[in-house]
Coordinates of C-alpha atoms and ligand atoms in Angstrom, one line a residue:
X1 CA -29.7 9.9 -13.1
X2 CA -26.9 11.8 -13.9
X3 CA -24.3 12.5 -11.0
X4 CA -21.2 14.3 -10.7
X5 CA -18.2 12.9 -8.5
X6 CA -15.3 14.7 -7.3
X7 CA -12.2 13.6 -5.8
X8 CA -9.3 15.2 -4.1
X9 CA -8.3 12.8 -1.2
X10 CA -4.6 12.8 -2.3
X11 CA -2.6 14.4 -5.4
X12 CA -5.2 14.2 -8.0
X13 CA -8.2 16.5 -8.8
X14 CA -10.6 14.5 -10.4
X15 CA -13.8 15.1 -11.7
X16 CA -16.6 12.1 -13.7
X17 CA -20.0 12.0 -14.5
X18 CA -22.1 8.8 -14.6
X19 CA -25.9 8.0 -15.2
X20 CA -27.4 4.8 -15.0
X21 CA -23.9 3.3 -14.0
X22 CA -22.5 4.3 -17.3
X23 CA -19.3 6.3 -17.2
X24 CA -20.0 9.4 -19.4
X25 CA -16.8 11.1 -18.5
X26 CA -13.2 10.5 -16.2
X27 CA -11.2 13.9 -15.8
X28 CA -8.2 13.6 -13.8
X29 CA -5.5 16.4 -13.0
X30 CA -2.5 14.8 -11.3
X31 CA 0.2 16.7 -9.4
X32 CA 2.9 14.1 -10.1
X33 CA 5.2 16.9 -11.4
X34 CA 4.7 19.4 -8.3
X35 CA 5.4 16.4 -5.8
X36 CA 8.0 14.5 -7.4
X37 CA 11.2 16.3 -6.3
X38 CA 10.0 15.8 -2.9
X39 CA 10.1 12.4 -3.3
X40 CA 6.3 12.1 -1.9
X41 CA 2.9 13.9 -1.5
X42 CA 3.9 17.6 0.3
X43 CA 0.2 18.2 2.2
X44 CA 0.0 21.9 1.7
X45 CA 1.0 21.7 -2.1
X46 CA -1.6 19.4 -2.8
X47 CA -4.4 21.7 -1.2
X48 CA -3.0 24.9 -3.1
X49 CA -2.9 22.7 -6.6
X50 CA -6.3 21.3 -5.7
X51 CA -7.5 24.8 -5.6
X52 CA -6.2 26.0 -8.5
X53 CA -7.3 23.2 -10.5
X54 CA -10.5 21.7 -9.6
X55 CA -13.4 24.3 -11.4
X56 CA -11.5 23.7 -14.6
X57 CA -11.6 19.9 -14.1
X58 CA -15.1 20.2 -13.3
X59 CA -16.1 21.8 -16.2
X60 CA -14.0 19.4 -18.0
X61 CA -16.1 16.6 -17.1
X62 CA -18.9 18.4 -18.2
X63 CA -17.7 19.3 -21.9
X64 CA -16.9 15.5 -22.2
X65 CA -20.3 14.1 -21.0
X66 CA -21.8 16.8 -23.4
X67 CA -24.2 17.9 -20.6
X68 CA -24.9 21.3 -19.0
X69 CA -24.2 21.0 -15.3
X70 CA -27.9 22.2 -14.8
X71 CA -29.0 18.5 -16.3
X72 CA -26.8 17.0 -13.5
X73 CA -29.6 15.9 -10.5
X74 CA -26.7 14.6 -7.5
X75 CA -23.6 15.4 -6.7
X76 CA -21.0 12.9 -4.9
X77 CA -17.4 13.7 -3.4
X78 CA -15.1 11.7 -1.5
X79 CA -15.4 12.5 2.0
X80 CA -12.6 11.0 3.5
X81 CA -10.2 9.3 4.4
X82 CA -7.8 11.3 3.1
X83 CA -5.7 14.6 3.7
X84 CA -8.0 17.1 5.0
X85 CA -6.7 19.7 3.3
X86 CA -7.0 18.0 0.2
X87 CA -10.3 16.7 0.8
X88 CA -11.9 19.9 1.6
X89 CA -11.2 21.6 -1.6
X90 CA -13.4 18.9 -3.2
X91 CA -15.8 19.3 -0.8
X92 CA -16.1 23.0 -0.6
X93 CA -16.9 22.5 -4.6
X94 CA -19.3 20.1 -4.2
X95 CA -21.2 22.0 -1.8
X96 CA -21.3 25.4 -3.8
X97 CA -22.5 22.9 -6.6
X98 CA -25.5 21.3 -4.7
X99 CA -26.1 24.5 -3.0
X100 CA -26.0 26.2 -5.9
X101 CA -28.1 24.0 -8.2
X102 CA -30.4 22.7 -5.6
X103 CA -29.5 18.9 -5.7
X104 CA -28.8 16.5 -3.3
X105 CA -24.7 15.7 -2.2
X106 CA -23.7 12.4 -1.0
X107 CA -20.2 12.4 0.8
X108 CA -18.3 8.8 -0.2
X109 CA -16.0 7.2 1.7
X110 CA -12.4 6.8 -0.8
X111 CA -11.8 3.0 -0.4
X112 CA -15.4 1.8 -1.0
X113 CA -15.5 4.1 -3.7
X114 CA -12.0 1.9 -4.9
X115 CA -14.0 -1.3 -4.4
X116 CA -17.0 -0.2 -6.5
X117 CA -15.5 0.8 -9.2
X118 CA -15.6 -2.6 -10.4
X119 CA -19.0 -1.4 -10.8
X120 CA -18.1 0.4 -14.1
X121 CA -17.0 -3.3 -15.5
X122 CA -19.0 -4.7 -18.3
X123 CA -19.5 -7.6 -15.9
X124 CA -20.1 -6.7 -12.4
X125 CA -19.2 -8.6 -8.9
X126 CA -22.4 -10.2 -7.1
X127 CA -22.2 -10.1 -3.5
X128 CA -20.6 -11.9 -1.7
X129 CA -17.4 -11.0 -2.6
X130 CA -13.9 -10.7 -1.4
X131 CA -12.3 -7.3 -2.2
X132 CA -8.5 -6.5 -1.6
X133 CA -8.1 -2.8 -1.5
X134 CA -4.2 -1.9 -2.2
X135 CA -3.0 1.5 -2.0
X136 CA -0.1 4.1 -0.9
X137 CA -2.6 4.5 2.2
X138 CA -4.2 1.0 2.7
X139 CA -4.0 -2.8 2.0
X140 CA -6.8 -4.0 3.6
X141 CA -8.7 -7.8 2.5
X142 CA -13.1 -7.1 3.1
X143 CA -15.5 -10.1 2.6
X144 CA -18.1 -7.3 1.1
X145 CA -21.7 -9.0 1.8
X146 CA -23.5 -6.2 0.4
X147 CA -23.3 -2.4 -0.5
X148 CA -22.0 -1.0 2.6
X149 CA -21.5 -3.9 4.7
X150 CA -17.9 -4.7 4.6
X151 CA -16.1 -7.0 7.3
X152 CA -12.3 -6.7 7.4
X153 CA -10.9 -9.8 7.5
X154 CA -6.9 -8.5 7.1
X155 CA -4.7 -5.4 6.9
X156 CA -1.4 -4.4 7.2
X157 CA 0.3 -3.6 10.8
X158 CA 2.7 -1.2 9.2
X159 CA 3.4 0.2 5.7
X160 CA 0.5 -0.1 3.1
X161 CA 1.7 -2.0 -0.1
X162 CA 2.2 1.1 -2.2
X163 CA 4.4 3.3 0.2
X164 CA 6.4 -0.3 0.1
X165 CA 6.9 0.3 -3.7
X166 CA 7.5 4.0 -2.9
X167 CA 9.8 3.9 -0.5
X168 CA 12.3 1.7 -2.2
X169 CA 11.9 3.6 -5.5
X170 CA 13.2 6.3 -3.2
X171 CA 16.1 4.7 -1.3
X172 CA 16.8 3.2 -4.8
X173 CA 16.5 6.9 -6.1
X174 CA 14.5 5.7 -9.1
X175 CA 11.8 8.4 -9.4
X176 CA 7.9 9.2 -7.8
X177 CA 5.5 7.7 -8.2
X178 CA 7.5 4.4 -6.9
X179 CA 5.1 1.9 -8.2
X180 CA 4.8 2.8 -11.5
X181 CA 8.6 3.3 -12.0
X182 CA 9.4 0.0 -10.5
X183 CA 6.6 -2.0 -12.1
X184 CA 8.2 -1.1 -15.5
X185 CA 11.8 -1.7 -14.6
X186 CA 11.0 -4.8 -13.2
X187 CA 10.2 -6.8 -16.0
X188 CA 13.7 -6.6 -17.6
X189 CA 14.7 -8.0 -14.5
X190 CA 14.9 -11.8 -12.9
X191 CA 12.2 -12.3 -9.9
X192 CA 14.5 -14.8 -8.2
X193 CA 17.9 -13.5 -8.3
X194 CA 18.1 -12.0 -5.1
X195 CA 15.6 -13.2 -1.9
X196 CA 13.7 -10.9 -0.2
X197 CA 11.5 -11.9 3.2
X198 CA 7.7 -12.6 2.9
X199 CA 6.6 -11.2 6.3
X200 CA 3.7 -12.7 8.6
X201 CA 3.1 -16.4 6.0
X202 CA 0.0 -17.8 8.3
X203 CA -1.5 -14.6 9.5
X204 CA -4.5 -12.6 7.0
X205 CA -2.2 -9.7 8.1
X206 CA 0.1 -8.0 5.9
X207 CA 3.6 -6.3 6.8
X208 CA 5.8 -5.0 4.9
X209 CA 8.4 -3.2 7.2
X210 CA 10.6 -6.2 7.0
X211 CA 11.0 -5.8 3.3
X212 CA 11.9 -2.4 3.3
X213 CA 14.2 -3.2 5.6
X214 CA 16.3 -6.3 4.0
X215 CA 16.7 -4.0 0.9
X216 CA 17.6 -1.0 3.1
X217 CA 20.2 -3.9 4.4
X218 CA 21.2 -5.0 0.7
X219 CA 21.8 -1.4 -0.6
X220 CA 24.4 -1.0 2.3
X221 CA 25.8 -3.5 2.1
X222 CA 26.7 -2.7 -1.5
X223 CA 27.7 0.8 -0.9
X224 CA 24.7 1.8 -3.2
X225 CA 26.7 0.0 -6.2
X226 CA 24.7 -1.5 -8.9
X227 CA 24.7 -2.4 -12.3
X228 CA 21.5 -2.0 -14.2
X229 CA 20.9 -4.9 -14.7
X230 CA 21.4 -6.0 -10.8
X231 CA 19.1 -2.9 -10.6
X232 CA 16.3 -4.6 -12.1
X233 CA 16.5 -7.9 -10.4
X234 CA 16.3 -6.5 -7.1
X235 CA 13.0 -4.2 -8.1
X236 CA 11.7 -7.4 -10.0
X237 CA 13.0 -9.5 -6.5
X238 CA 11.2 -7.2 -3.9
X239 CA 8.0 -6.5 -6.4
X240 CA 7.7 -10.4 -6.4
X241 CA 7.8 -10.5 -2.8
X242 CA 4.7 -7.7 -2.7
X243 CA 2.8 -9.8 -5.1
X244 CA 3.4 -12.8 -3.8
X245 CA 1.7 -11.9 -0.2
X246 CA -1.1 -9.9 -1.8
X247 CA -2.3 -12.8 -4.0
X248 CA -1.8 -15.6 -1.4
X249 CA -3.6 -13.7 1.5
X250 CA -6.5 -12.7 -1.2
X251 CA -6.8 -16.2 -2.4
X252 CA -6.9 -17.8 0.9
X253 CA -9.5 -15.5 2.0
X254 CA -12.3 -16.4 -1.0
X255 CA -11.2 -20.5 0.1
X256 CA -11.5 -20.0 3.4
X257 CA -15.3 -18.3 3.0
X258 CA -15.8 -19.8 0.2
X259 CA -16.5 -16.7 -1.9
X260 CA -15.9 -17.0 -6.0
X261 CA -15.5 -13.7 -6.5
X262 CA -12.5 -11.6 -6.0
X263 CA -12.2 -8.0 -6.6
X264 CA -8.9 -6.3 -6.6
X265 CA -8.3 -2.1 -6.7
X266 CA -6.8 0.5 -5.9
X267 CA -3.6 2.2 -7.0
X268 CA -1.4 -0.8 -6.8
X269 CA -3.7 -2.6 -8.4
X270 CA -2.6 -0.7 -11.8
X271 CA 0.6 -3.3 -11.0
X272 CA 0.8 -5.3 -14.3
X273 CA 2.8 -8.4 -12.5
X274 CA 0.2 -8.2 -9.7
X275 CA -2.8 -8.1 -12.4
X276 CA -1.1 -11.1 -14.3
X277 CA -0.3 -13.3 -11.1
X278 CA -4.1 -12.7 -9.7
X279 CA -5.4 -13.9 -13.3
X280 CA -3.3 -17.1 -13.4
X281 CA -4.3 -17.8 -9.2
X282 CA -7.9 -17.1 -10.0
X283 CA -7.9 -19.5 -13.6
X284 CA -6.3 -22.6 -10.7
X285 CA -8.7 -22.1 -8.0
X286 CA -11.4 -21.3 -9.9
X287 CA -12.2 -18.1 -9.1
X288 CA -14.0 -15.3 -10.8
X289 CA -11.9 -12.0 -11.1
X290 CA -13.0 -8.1 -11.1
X291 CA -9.9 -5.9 -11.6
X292 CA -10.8 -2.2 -13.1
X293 CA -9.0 -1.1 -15.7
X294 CA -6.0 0.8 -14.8
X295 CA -7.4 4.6 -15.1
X296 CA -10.5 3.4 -12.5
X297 CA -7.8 1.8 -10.0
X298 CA -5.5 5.1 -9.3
X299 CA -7.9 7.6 -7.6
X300 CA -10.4 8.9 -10.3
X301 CA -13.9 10.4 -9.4
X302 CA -15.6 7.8 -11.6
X303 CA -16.0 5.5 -8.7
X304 CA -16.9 8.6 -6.5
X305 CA -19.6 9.3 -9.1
X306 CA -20.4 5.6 -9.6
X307 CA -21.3 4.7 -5.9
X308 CA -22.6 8.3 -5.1
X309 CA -25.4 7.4 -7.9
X310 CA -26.2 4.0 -5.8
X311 CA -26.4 5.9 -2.8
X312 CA -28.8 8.7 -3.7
X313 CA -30.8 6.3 -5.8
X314 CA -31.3 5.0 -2.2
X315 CA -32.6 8.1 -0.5
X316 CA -28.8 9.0 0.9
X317 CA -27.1 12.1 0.9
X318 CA -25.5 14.4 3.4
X319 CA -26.7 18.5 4.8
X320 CA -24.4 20.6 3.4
X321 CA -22.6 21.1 7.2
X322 CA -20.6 17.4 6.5
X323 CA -17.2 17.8 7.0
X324 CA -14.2 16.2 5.8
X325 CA -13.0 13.0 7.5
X326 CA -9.1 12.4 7.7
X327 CA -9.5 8.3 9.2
X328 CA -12.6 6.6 8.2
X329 CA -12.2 3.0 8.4
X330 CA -14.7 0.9 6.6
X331 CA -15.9 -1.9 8.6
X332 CA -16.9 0.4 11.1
X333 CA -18.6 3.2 9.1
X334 CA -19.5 2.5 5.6
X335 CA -20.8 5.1 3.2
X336 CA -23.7 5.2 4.4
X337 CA -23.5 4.5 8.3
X338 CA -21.2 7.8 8.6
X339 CA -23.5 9.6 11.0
X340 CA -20.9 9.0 14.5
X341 CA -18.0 10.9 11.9
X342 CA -18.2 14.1 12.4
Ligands
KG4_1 O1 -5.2 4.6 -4.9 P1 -4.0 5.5 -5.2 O2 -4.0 6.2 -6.5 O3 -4.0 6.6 -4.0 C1 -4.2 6.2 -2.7 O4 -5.4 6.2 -2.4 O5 -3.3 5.9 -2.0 O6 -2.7 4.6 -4.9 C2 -1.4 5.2 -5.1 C3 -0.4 4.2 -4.9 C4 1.0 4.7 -4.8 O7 1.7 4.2 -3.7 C5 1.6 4.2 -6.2 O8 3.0 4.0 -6.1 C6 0.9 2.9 -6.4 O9 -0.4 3.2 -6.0 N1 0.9 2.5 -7.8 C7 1.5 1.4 -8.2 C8 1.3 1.4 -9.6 N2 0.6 2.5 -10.0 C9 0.4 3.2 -8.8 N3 2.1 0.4 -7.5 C10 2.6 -0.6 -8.2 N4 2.6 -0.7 -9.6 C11 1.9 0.3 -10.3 N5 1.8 0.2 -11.6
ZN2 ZN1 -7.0 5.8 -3.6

């Protein structure tokens, strides 16, 4: 079957076809440039660029699958949660697509669209599994028993892991996006040279307002002076300190239900210390570990396309009146259980 996925939840327009759970093509138009001098995602920017880009994405991911969109047979676009702004340019789309060509749309929520794209993988997670999804919007831990039955065993009380690497990228003036910036200074610099806290030890919550705040503390203290090199051990200290929580609170979940497999995604899961710490936890407690590769863990529309292709195979899709949900927590309302969102 082939289906086409679109996403626009945030700041990239994305467009992917799949068929058969093969990925025929990834498209994705980012709007680094337009947001970065603000330092963070500017709603009504997003929406306008969305707008302006998402047809030629579209028919982007069409040239590279080398099919006519008249071959395509469902459509799936993420729903929510998201900006609604943003997600309703993708959805308009969508619609006029299925309407248009008389297929069946599936709307997909954005974080278990995250988790399966460790569908795409050569060698795909059997349920059960525990999945950490780590984002600039969410870090959330799921024991996922089966497609669409997720039950949230931890998430953060404040800041999601990736604003955490944002924000300090910011208040360190380093540049946007703040995760990718500080994942690549960091490894010039020394992990343990200054401490920073790791919040809530013995909880499967996360938080990360305390960090932010002991560097907020540290660049004060300092006047804002530091060498480059003092630079890179504080990005490489507070990263640590990220990674460190993520991993341990991941881990102790698959122990504690004594689940093998662990799948880890979303945006911060592009994080090559965080990628390299859960492969040497995983090789000591013996676990079995699904991490995309980077390009399916920031937001693409390959694992819009790649779950909306389960979920039609199974008889699901939406009337073309489904509207675009800002807050859409999983446990509550899977994919496919989305009928009290309106
Ligand atoms: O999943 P995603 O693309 O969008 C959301 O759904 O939020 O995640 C974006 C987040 C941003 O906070 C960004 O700084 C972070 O992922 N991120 C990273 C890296 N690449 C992206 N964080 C740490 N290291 C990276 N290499
Ligand atoms: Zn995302």
């Amino acid at each position: 079957m082939f289906v086409l996925g679109i996403e626009s939840s945030c700041d990239e327009t994305a467009a992917a076809v799949v068929s058969d759970g093969k990925l025929l093509s990834n498209v994705i138009a980012s709007q680094i440039k337009d947001h970065s001098a603000y330092g963070g995602v500017v709603p009504e920017i997003a929406s306008r660029k969305h707008i302006e880009a998402v047809s030629s994405v579209i028919a982007r991911a069409m040239a590279e699958a080398g099919i006519d969109l008249k071959a395509i047979e469902g459509i799936a676009v993420t729903r929510g949660p998201g900006l609604i702004g943003s997600l309703l340019v993708g959805l308009s789309a969508a619609k006029a697509l299925a309407y248009g060509l008389n297929i069946p749309v599936v709307g997909v929520n954005h974080l278990e669209g995250h988790i399966m794209a460790s569908f795409l993988l050569d060698k795909k997670p059997g349920f059960p599994f525990i999945a950490l999804v780590v984002s600039g919007g969410h870090t959330n831990i799921y024991l996922v028993q089966n497609y669409h039955e997720f039950q949230l065993l931890g998430q953060t009380r404040d800041d999601a892991a990736g604003e955490a690497f944002d924000k300090a990228a910011k208040l360190l003036d380093l540049g946007y996006p703040g995760g990718v910036v500080i994942d690549r200074m960091a490894k010039k610099g020394s992990p343990r040279a200054f401490e920073f806290p790791r919040a809530m030890k013995d909880s499967p919550d996360f938080s990360f307002s305390g960090l932010k705040t002991s560097l907020l503390t540290m660049v004060k203290k300092r006047g804002g002076h530091f060498t480059q090199s003092q630079l890179e051990d504080v990005v490489a200290g507070y990263q640590e300190a990220i990674v460190d929580v993520l991993v341990d609170k991941t881990v102790r979940a698959a122990l504690e239900h004594q689940v093998a497999q662990v799948v880890v995604c979303g945006g911060v899961a592009a994080n090559s210390r965080l990628r390299e710490r859960f492969t040497l936890a995983a090789e000591d407690k013996n676990l079995e570990l699904f991490i995309p590769p980077m390009i399916l863990c920031t937001d693409n529309a390959a694992m819009i396309a790649a779950l909306g292709e389960i979920m039609l195979k199974n008889g699901r899709s939406d009337s073309l009146d489904m509207n675009a949900v800002s807050r859409w927590p999983l446990a509550t309302s899977s994919s496919c259980t989305l009928r009290g969102v309106s």
